[in-house]
Amino acid sequence: MIKKQQIVILVGIIFFVLINNYICAQVETIKLALFDTPYNEMPLNVPLLSEYEKNYLAGVEAAAQVAKAANINIVYKPFFYGAGPLDVLSEISKVQEWQPDLIIGPGASDQFLLLKNYIFNTMVLSSYASDISLTTLPKNFYSVNLPDVQVSSLLSQYIHQQYPQKNIYVITQIDSKECVDASDLFINSYHKISPATKITQNKLILDNVSSIDSKKLMTGHEQDIVVIFNFTYYGYSVLIRHIAASFPKSNLIFFSNQDDWNDKGTDRPRKNDNLLYQSYRIGPVIFDSNDLDYKEFENAYYKLYHQEPVDSVSFMLYLTVMSVVKALIQFPPPETYQGMREKILYSYTQALKYDPTWFRLKYYAIYQLTPQGEVLITKFAV
């Protein structure tokens, strides 16, 4: 009797080990390099930088949580670089030495474009890059963000619709290729809609906003619609406050094409709107309760942090990671593919053949800044 029990126990142990080994064999690991910088979005302010990094990584953690259900284990390592436009280059060798299966970042188009000369056989994804030159990149580069050419078209249509009789004053950050490219796209798009509209462009270096003579900058343009193409939404906010301080009674109207990484826009009406100016931006609809991807993200985020997500950067990083997970599931690579890097390249290439706008958000909106936060003014499909 004892021997029979021992045999049963032994068989049970062997079965458990075999099943466990089988399950473990099915779990695949993705080595993910997060190759980006918080300095593009925020000033040298430690609390704000820490908040940005925390919410950036929270999106990756949420994606890793969801990926487990598909037997995919995500191991990530941040490679955050400095504020200089070429600081990204100093980290490339470190990323290459780690030999990731997947790279996410940079968010800035200028820096994303630089990587084409260094990264060849690894999928490189960006959550925010949008410059028109991205179309010239090799097939292993892709951004889940809407290209500037489409954003510029949407923005020009909205402004002309709302202010058909107004002149346009474009302020462009000259030391950023993506800002110059985006402003040119906007001007061309607006001229197609309204050839008779007067459009004036002023190209500036915007690294020291406090030194800018606002009255000189705005002379003759106080009644124009001011469209600013600069590197970050934070920088845009600082600039318009600086300009508006010199025109407290003019009710200047500003527009930006920049995403705001840390504001949860809402369509609830606001009261006590007593800003000295009007500020609008165009950006994706992030917190959409009707979107299945967002619902999945929200559930995973809540399980991890026991609160609802509040910053859009978390969802954008989640979306970027999940675009790979879903590609692997929907377009599984042949069994002959052994390495995860090769599997991702195959599956993502197939996903883009199936849908060239793979995992890009389908709705954009115009948001207005109020003292209490942002308000969603209007939404349109893209």
Short mmCIF file of C-alpha atoms in Angstrom, two decimals:
data_model
loop_
_atom_site.label_atom_id
_atom_site.label_comp_id
_atom_site.label_asym_id
_atom_site.label_seq_id
_atom_site.Cartn_x
_atom_site.Cartn_y
_atom_site.Cartn_z
CA MET A 1 0.00 0.00 0.00
CA ILE A 2 2.82 2.31 0.91
CA LYS A 3 4.62 1.52 -2.32
CA LYS A 4 1.49 2.30 -4.34
CA GLN A 5 1.13 5.64 -2.53
CA GLN A 6 4.78 6.41 -3.18
CA ILE A 7 4.37 5.55 -6.85
CA VAL A 8 1.28 7.77 -7.11
CA ILE A 9 3.10 10.62 -5.39
CA LEU A 10 6.15 10.14 -7.61
CA VAL A 11 4.03 10.09 -10.75
CA GLY A 12 2.25 13.22 -9.52
CA ILE A 13 5.55 14.98 -8.92
CA ILE A 14 6.85 14.00 -12.35
CA PHE A 15 3.60 15.18 -13.98
CA PHE A 16 3.78 18.48 -12.10
CA VAL A 17 7.39 19.03 -13.15
CA LEU A 18 6.62 18.23 -16.78
CA ILE A 19 3.60 20.53 -16.85
CA ASN A 20 5.52 23.28 -15.09
CA ASN A 21 8.40 22.95 -17.54
CA TYR A 22 5.95 23.01 -20.44
CA ILE A 23 4.29 26.16 -19.14
CA CYS A 24 7.65 27.80 -18.51
CA ALA A 25 8.74 26.86 -22.02
CA GLN A 26 5.73 28.71 -23.40
CA VAL A 27 6.59 31.94 -21.58
CA GLU A 28 8.68 34.18 -23.82
CA THR A 29 10.69 37.15 -22.63
CA ILE A 30 11.04 40.53 -24.31
CA LYS A 31 14.09 42.60 -23.36
CA LEU A 32 12.81 46.17 -23.71
CA ALA A 33 15.15 49.17 -23.76
CA LEU A 34 13.44 52.45 -22.83
CA PHE A 35 15.62 54.90 -24.74
CA ASP A 36 14.26 58.35 -23.98
CA THR A 37 14.65 61.48 -21.88
CA PRO A 38 12.34 63.36 -19.50
CA TYR A 39 14.33 66.54 -20.10
CA ASN A 40 12.61 67.18 -23.41
CA GLU A 41 9.28 67.52 -21.62
CA MET A 42 10.22 69.13 -18.32
CA PRO A 43 12.62 71.80 -17.01
CA LEU A 44 15.44 70.91 -14.64
CA ASN A 45 13.00 70.50 -11.78
CA VAL A 46 13.58 67.33 -9.77
CA PRO A 47 10.00 66.80 -8.48
CA LEU A 48 8.51 67.27 -11.96
CA LEU A 49 11.16 65.07 -13.58
CA SER A 50 10.50 62.36 -11.01
CA GLU A 51 6.75 62.57 -11.66
CA TYR A 52 7.28 62.29 -15.41
CA GLU A 53 9.58 59.27 -15.05
CA LYS A 54 7.17 57.60 -12.62
CA ASN A 55 4.20 57.97 -14.96
CA TYR A 56 6.28 57.00 -17.99
CA LEU A 57 7.31 53.74 -16.32
CA ALA A 58 3.78 53.15 -14.97
CA GLY A 59 2.55 52.72 -18.53
CA VAL A 60 5.23 50.10 -19.21
CA GLU A 61 4.36 48.28 -15.97
CA ALA A 62 0.68 48.19 -16.93
CA ALA A 63 1.56 46.71 -20.32
CA ALA A 64 3.81 44.11 -18.69
CA GLN A 65 0.90 43.14 -16.44
CA VAL A 66 -1.43 42.58 -19.41
CA ALA A 67 1.26 40.80 -21.43
CA LYS A 68 1.54 38.08 -18.76
CA ALA A 69 -1.86 36.76 -19.84
CA ALA A 70 -0.32 36.07 -23.25
CA ASN A 71 2.66 34.28 -21.64
CA ILE A 72 4.95 37.18 -22.47
CA ASN A 73 7.35 38.39 -19.82
CA ILE A 74 8.61 41.95 -20.33
CA VAL A 75 11.95 42.85 -18.78
CA TYR A 76 12.76 46.52 -19.28
CA LYS A 77 15.70 48.79 -18.60
CA PRO A 78 15.63 52.61 -18.82
CA PHE A 79 18.37 54.34 -20.78
CA PHE A 80 17.48 57.96 -20.05
CA TYR A 81 19.81 60.59 -21.47
CA GLY A 82 20.33 64.33 -20.94
CA ALA A 83 18.81 67.54 -22.24
CA GLY A 84 21.23 68.21 -25.10
CA PRO A 85 20.02 67.53 -28.65
CA LEU A 86 22.89 65.07 -29.22
CA ASP A 87 22.95 63.49 -25.74
CA VAL A 88 21.05 60.54 -27.19
CA LEU A 89 24.22 59.50 -29.03
CA SER A 90 26.16 59.00 -25.79
CA GLU A 91 23.77 56.22 -24.70
CA ILE A 92 23.61 54.24 -27.94
CA SER A 93 26.57 52.00 -27.13
CA LYS A 94 25.04 51.16 -23.73
CA VAL A 95 21.76 50.19 -25.38
CA GLN A 96 23.57 48.05 -27.95
CA GLU A 97 25.64 46.29 -25.26
CA TRP A 98 22.44 45.26 -23.44
CA GLN A 99 21.19 43.67 -26.68
CA PRO A 100 17.47 44.45 -26.37
CA ASP A 101 14.77 42.73 -28.40
CA LEU A 102 12.83 45.98 -28.65
CA ILE A 103 13.59 49.70 -28.24
CA ILE A 104 11.00 52.32 -27.32
CA GLY A 105 12.03 55.92 -27.76
CA PRO A 106 13.04 58.59 -28.33
CA GLY A 107 9.84 60.61 -28.18
CA ALA A 108 11.40 63.59 -29.95
CA SER A 109 11.44 63.30 -33.73
CA ASP A 110 14.88 64.87 -34.16
CA GLN A 111 16.48 62.29 -31.87
CA PHE A 112 14.39 59.41 -33.20
CA LEU A 113 15.64 60.18 -36.70
CA LEU A 114 19.27 60.03 -35.55
CA LEU A 115 18.98 56.34 -34.63
CA LYS A 116 18.63 55.17 -38.23
CA ASN A 117 22.42 55.27 -38.54
CA TYR A 118 22.97 53.09 -35.47
CA ILE A 119 20.08 50.62 -34.99
CA PHE A 120 19.55 48.15 -37.84
CA ASN A 121 18.02 44.83 -36.84
CA THR A 122 15.88 45.80 -33.86
CA MET A 123 12.36 47.24 -33.87
CA VAL A 124 12.46 50.87 -32.69
CA LEU A 125 9.14 52.45 -31.70
CA SER A 126 8.28 55.97 -30.61
CA SER A 127 5.23 57.08 -28.66
CA TYR A 128 5.41 60.70 -29.83
CA ALA A 129 7.66 61.23 -32.88
CA SER A 130 5.69 62.74 -35.76
CA ASP A 131 8.02 64.60 -38.15
CA ILE A 132 7.35 64.28 -41.88
CA SER A 133 10.85 62.79 -42.33
CA LEU A 134 9.82 59.65 -40.43
CA THR A 135 8.57 58.28 -43.75
CA THR A 136 12.22 58.02 -44.88
CA LEU A 137 13.22 55.72 -42.01
CA PRO A 138 13.95 51.99 -42.45
CA LYS A 139 11.15 49.47 -41.86
CA ASN A 140 12.29 48.75 -38.30
CA PHE A 141 11.23 52.27 -37.22
CA TYR A 142 7.64 53.29 -36.46
CA SER A 143 5.73 55.80 -34.36
CA VAL A 144 2.27 55.24 -32.90
CA ASN A 145 1.71 59.01 -32.99
CA LEU A 146 -0.20 60.72 -35.80
CA PRO A 147 2.16 62.29 -38.39
CA ASP A 148 2.53 66.07 -38.39
CA VAL A 149 1.14 66.34 -41.90
CA GLN A 150 -2.24 65.08 -40.66
CA VAL A 151 -2.15 67.08 -37.43
CA SER A 152 -1.34 70.27 -39.35
CA SER A 153 -4.25 69.66 -41.70
CA LEU A 154 -6.69 69.14 -38.81
CA LEU A 155 -5.41 72.20 -36.96
CA SER A 156 -5.54 74.51 -39.99
CA GLN A 157 -9.08 73.38 -40.82
CA TYR A 158 -10.28 74.05 -37.28
CA ILE A 159 -8.67 77.50 -37.01
CA HIS A 160 -10.03 78.61 -40.37
CA GLN A 161 -13.47 77.30 -39.45
CA GLN A 162 -13.51 79.27 -36.19
CA TYR A 163 -11.65 82.41 -37.29
CA PRO A 164 -12.10 82.76 -41.09
CA GLN A 165 -11.38 86.51 -41.10
CA LYS A 166 -8.30 86.46 -38.87
CA ASN A 167 -4.69 86.69 -39.98
CA ILE A 168 -2.27 84.02 -38.77
CA TYR A 169 0.98 84.67 -36.91
CA VAL A 170 3.29 81.64 -36.69
CA ILE A 171 6.09 81.54 -34.11
CA THR A 172 8.59 78.74 -34.76
CA GLN A 173 11.45 77.41 -32.65
CA ILE A 174 14.23 77.61 -35.22
CA ASP A 175 16.72 75.25 -33.55
CA SER A 176 14.36 72.26 -33.83
CA LYS A 177 13.96 70.52 -37.18
CA GLU A 178 10.62 68.99 -36.21
CA CYS A 179 9.26 72.42 -35.19
CA VAL A 180 10.38 74.01 -38.45
CA ASP A 181 8.96 71.12 -40.48
CA ALA A 182 5.64 71.16 -38.61
CA SER A 183 5.22 74.92 -38.99
CA ASP A 184 5.91 74.70 -42.73
CA LEU A 185 3.33 71.93 -43.06
CA PHE A 186 0.78 74.04 -41.20
CA ILE A 187 1.42 77.13 -43.34
CA ASN A 188 1.13 75.12 -46.56
CA SER A 189 -2.03 73.44 -45.34
CA TYR A 190 -3.62 76.75 -44.35
CA HIS A 191 -2.76 78.37 -47.68
CA LYS A 192 -4.53 75.52 -49.48
CA ILE A 193 -7.67 76.17 -47.46
CA SER A 194 -7.50 79.96 -47.62
CA PRO A 195 -4.98 81.37 -50.13
CA ALA A 196 -5.99 84.95 -49.33
CA THR A 197 -5.24 84.75 -45.59
CA LYS A 198 -2.16 86.70 -44.52
CA ILE A 199 0.28 84.42 -42.71
CA THR A 200 3.39 85.84 -41.05
CA GLN A 201 6.14 83.62 -39.65
CA ASN A 202 8.75 84.51 -37.03
CA LYS A 203 11.56 82.01 -36.33
CA LEU A 204 13.20 82.31 -32.91
CA ILE A 205 15.50 80.55 -30.48
CA LEU A 206 13.31 79.95 -27.43
CA ASP A 207 15.80 78.66 -24.85
CA ASN A 208 15.52 81.83 -22.72
CA VAL A 209 11.90 82.99 -22.75
CA SER A 210 12.39 85.67 -20.10
CA SER A 211 14.76 87.56 -22.43
CA ILE A 212 12.17 87.82 -25.22
CA ASP A 213 10.73 91.29 -25.78
CA SER A 214 7.03 90.40 -25.98
CA LYS A 215 5.86 93.78 -27.25
CA LYS A 216 8.42 93.75 -30.04
CA LEU A 217 7.54 90.14 -30.86
CA MET A 218 3.81 90.88 -31.07
CA THR A 219 3.84 94.31 -32.73
CA GLY A 220 1.16 94.31 -35.41
CA HIS A 221 -0.08 90.84 -34.45
CA GLU A 222 -2.21 91.45 -31.37
CA GLN A 223 -5.38 90.63 -33.32
CA ASP A 224 -3.92 87.64 -35.16
CA ILE A 225 -4.30 83.98 -34.26
CA VAL A 226 -0.90 83.05 -32.82
CA VAL A 227 0.19 79.49 -33.63
CA ILE A 228 3.33 78.38 -31.81
CA PHE A 229 5.55 75.50 -32.90
CA ASN A 230 8.05 74.83 -30.14
CA PHE A 231 9.64 71.74 -28.62
CA THR A 232 7.43 71.05 -25.58
CA TYR A 233 4.01 71.90 -24.21
CA TYR A 234 5.61 73.04 -20.97
CA GLY A 235 7.76 75.50 -22.92
CA TYR A 236 4.70 76.66 -24.85
CA SER A 237 2.86 77.38 -21.59
CA VAL A 238 5.77 79.41 -20.24
CA LEU A 239 6.04 81.38 -23.49
CA ILE A 240 2.38 82.35 -23.79
CA ARG A 241 2.21 83.46 -20.15
CA HIS A 242 5.28 85.60 -20.75
CA ILE A 243 3.74 87.17 -23.87
CA ALA A 244 0.27 87.65 -22.36
CA ALA A 245 1.71 89.50 -19.35
CA SER A 246 2.53 92.40 -21.67
CA PHE A 247 -1.00 92.44 -23.13
CA PRO A 248 -3.39 92.08 -20.16
CA LYS A 249 -6.36 93.58 -22.04
CA SER A 250 -5.85 92.11 -25.51
CA ASN A 251 -7.26 88.60 -24.94
CA LEU A 252 -4.64 87.07 -27.22
CA ILE A 253 -5.49 83.74 -28.87
CA PHE A 254 -2.81 81.03 -28.97
CA PHE A 255 -2.68 77.55 -30.49
CA SER A 256 -0.18 74.71 -30.03
CA ASN A 257 0.35 71.36 -31.74
CA GLN A 258 2.05 69.89 -28.66
CA ASP A 259 0.79 66.96 -26.58
CA ASP A 260 0.37 67.59 -22.86
CA TRP A 261 1.82 64.56 -21.06
CA ASN A 262 0.25 65.20 -17.66
CA ASP A 263 -3.24 66.60 -18.10
CA LYS A 264 -6.41 64.54 -18.19
CA GLY A 265 -8.58 66.59 -20.53
CA THR A 266 -12.29 66.53 -19.86
CA ASP A 267 -15.41 67.61 -21.72
CA ARG A 268 -17.04 68.95 -18.56
CA PRO A 269 -17.67 72.72 -18.80
CA ARG A 270 -15.54 74.91 -16.56
CA LYS A 271 -16.50 78.05 -14.70
CA ASN A 272 -14.51 81.06 -13.50
CA ASP A 273 -12.41 81.11 -16.64
CA ASN A 274 -10.48 84.31 -15.98
CA LEU A 275 -7.26 83.81 -17.96
CA LEU A 276 -5.86 86.89 -19.67
CA TYR A 277 -5.64 84.96 -22.94
CA GLN A 278 -7.14 82.02 -24.80
CA SER A 279 -4.99 78.93 -25.26
CA TYR A 280 -5.84 75.86 -27.34
CA ARG A 281 -3.94 72.79 -28.44
CA ILE A 282 -4.59 69.83 -30.70
CA GLY A 283 -3.88 66.34 -29.42
CA PRO A 284 -5.11 62.76 -29.31
CA VAL A 285 -8.14 61.74 -27.26
CA ILE A 286 -6.40 59.71 -24.56
CA PHE A 287 -8.85 59.04 -21.74
CA ASP A 288 -11.63 57.54 -23.84
CA SER A 289 -13.84 55.22 -21.79
CA ASN A 290 -15.29 53.78 -25.02
CA ASP A 291 -11.88 52.66 -26.28
CA LEU A 292 -11.16 48.97 -25.59
CA ASP A 293 -7.39 49.51 -25.36
CA TYR A 294 -7.90 52.26 -22.80
CA LYS A 295 -10.27 50.10 -20.72
CA GLU A 296 -7.69 47.31 -20.67
CA PHE A 297 -5.01 49.81 -19.63
CA GLU A 298 -7.20 51.36 -16.95
CA ASN A 299 -7.93 47.95 -15.38
CA ALA A 300 -4.26 46.96 -15.36
CA TYR A 301 -3.23 50.33 -13.95
CA TYR A 302 -5.79 50.11 -11.16
CA LYS A 303 -4.64 46.60 -10.19
CA LEU A 304 -1.08 47.87 -9.88
CA TYR A 305 -1.60 51.26 -8.24
CA HIS A 306 -5.14 51.12 -6.77
CA GLN A 307 -6.11 54.39 -8.42
CA GLU A 308 -7.22 55.62 -11.81
CA PRO A 309 -4.55 56.81 -14.27
CA VAL A 310 -4.18 60.57 -14.50
CA ASP A 311 -1.34 61.24 -16.95
CA SER A 312 -1.52 60.66 -20.68
CA VAL A 313 2.14 59.63 -20.95
CA SER A 314 1.27 56.43 -19.04
CA PHE A 315 -1.29 55.40 -21.65
CA MET A 316 0.93 56.33 -24.59
CA LEU A 317 3.73 54.10 -23.28
CA TYR A 318 1.24 51.33 -22.55
CA LEU A 319 -0.13 51.60 -26.08
CA THR A 320 3.35 51.46 -27.62
CA VAL A 321 4.32 48.31 -25.71
CA MET A 322 0.99 46.63 -26.38
CA SER A 323 1.32 47.30 -30.10
CA VAL A 324 4.15 44.75 -30.01
CA VAL A 325 2.32 42.25 -27.79
CA LYS A 326 -0.77 42.34 -30.01
CA ALA A 327 1.37 42.05 -33.16
CA LEU A 328 3.00 38.88 -31.80
CA ILE A 329 -0.42 37.42 -30.96
CA GLN A 330 -2.21 38.42 -34.14
CA PHE A 331 0.67 37.73 -36.54
CA PRO A 332 2.68 34.90 -34.95
CA PRO A 333 6.12 34.32 -36.49
CA PRO A 334 7.05 30.99 -38.09
CA GLU A 335 8.40 28.32 -35.76
CA THR A 336 11.78 28.63 -37.45
CA TYR A 337 12.23 32.04 -35.82
CA GLN A 338 14.09 31.46 -32.56
CA GLY A 339 15.15 34.89 -31.26
CA MET A 340 12.60 37.33 -29.84
CA ARG A 341 14.18 40.23 -31.72
CA GLU A 342 13.55 38.48 -35.04
CA LYS A 343 10.05 37.46 -33.97
CA ILE A 344 9.12 41.05 -33.14
CA LEU A 345 10.51 42.33 -36.45
CA TYR A 346 8.50 39.73 -38.36
CA SER A 347 5.22 40.21 -36.47
CA TYR A 348 5.39 44.01 -36.48
CA THR A 349 6.17 44.11 -40.19
CA GLN A 350 3.13 41.93 -40.83
CA ALA A 351 1.00 44.14 -38.59
CA LEU A 352 1.99 47.25 -40.56
CA LYS A 353 1.21 45.51 -43.83
CA TYR A 354 -2.22 44.69 -42.44
CA ASP A 355 -2.73 48.21 -41.07
CA PRO A 356 -0.21 51.00 -41.87
CA THR A 357 -1.67 53.00 -38.95
CA TRP A 358 -1.22 50.13 -36.47
CA PHE A 359 -2.20 51.21 -32.95
CA ARG A 360 -2.44 54.91 -33.75
CA LEU A 361 -5.26 56.63 -31.91
CA LYS A 362 -8.35 57.17 -34.03
CA TYR A 363 -9.62 60.40 -32.48
CA TYR A 364 -8.04 63.81 -32.01
CA ALA A 365 -9.43 66.87 -30.29
CA ILE A 366 -9.04 70.56 -29.67
CA TYR A 367 -8.48 71.32 -25.99
CA GLN A 368 -8.81 74.69 -24.28
CA LEU A 369 -6.75 75.64 -21.27
CA THR A 370 -8.69 76.96 -18.26
CA PRO A 371 -7.52 77.84 -14.73
CA GLN A 372 -8.87 74.47 -13.57
CA GLY A 373 -7.32 72.37 -16.35
CA GLU A 374 -8.05 71.45 -19.94
CA VAL A 375 -11.47 71.21 -21.57
CA LEU A 376 -12.16 69.12 -24.65
CA ILE A 377 -13.81 71.54 -27.10
CA THR A 378 -14.35 69.37 -30.16
CA LYS A 379 -13.40 65.87 -31.30
CA PHE A 380 -12.83 64.50 -34.80
CA ALA A 381 -11.95 61.13 -36.33
CA VAL A 382 -8.67 60.78 -38.21
#
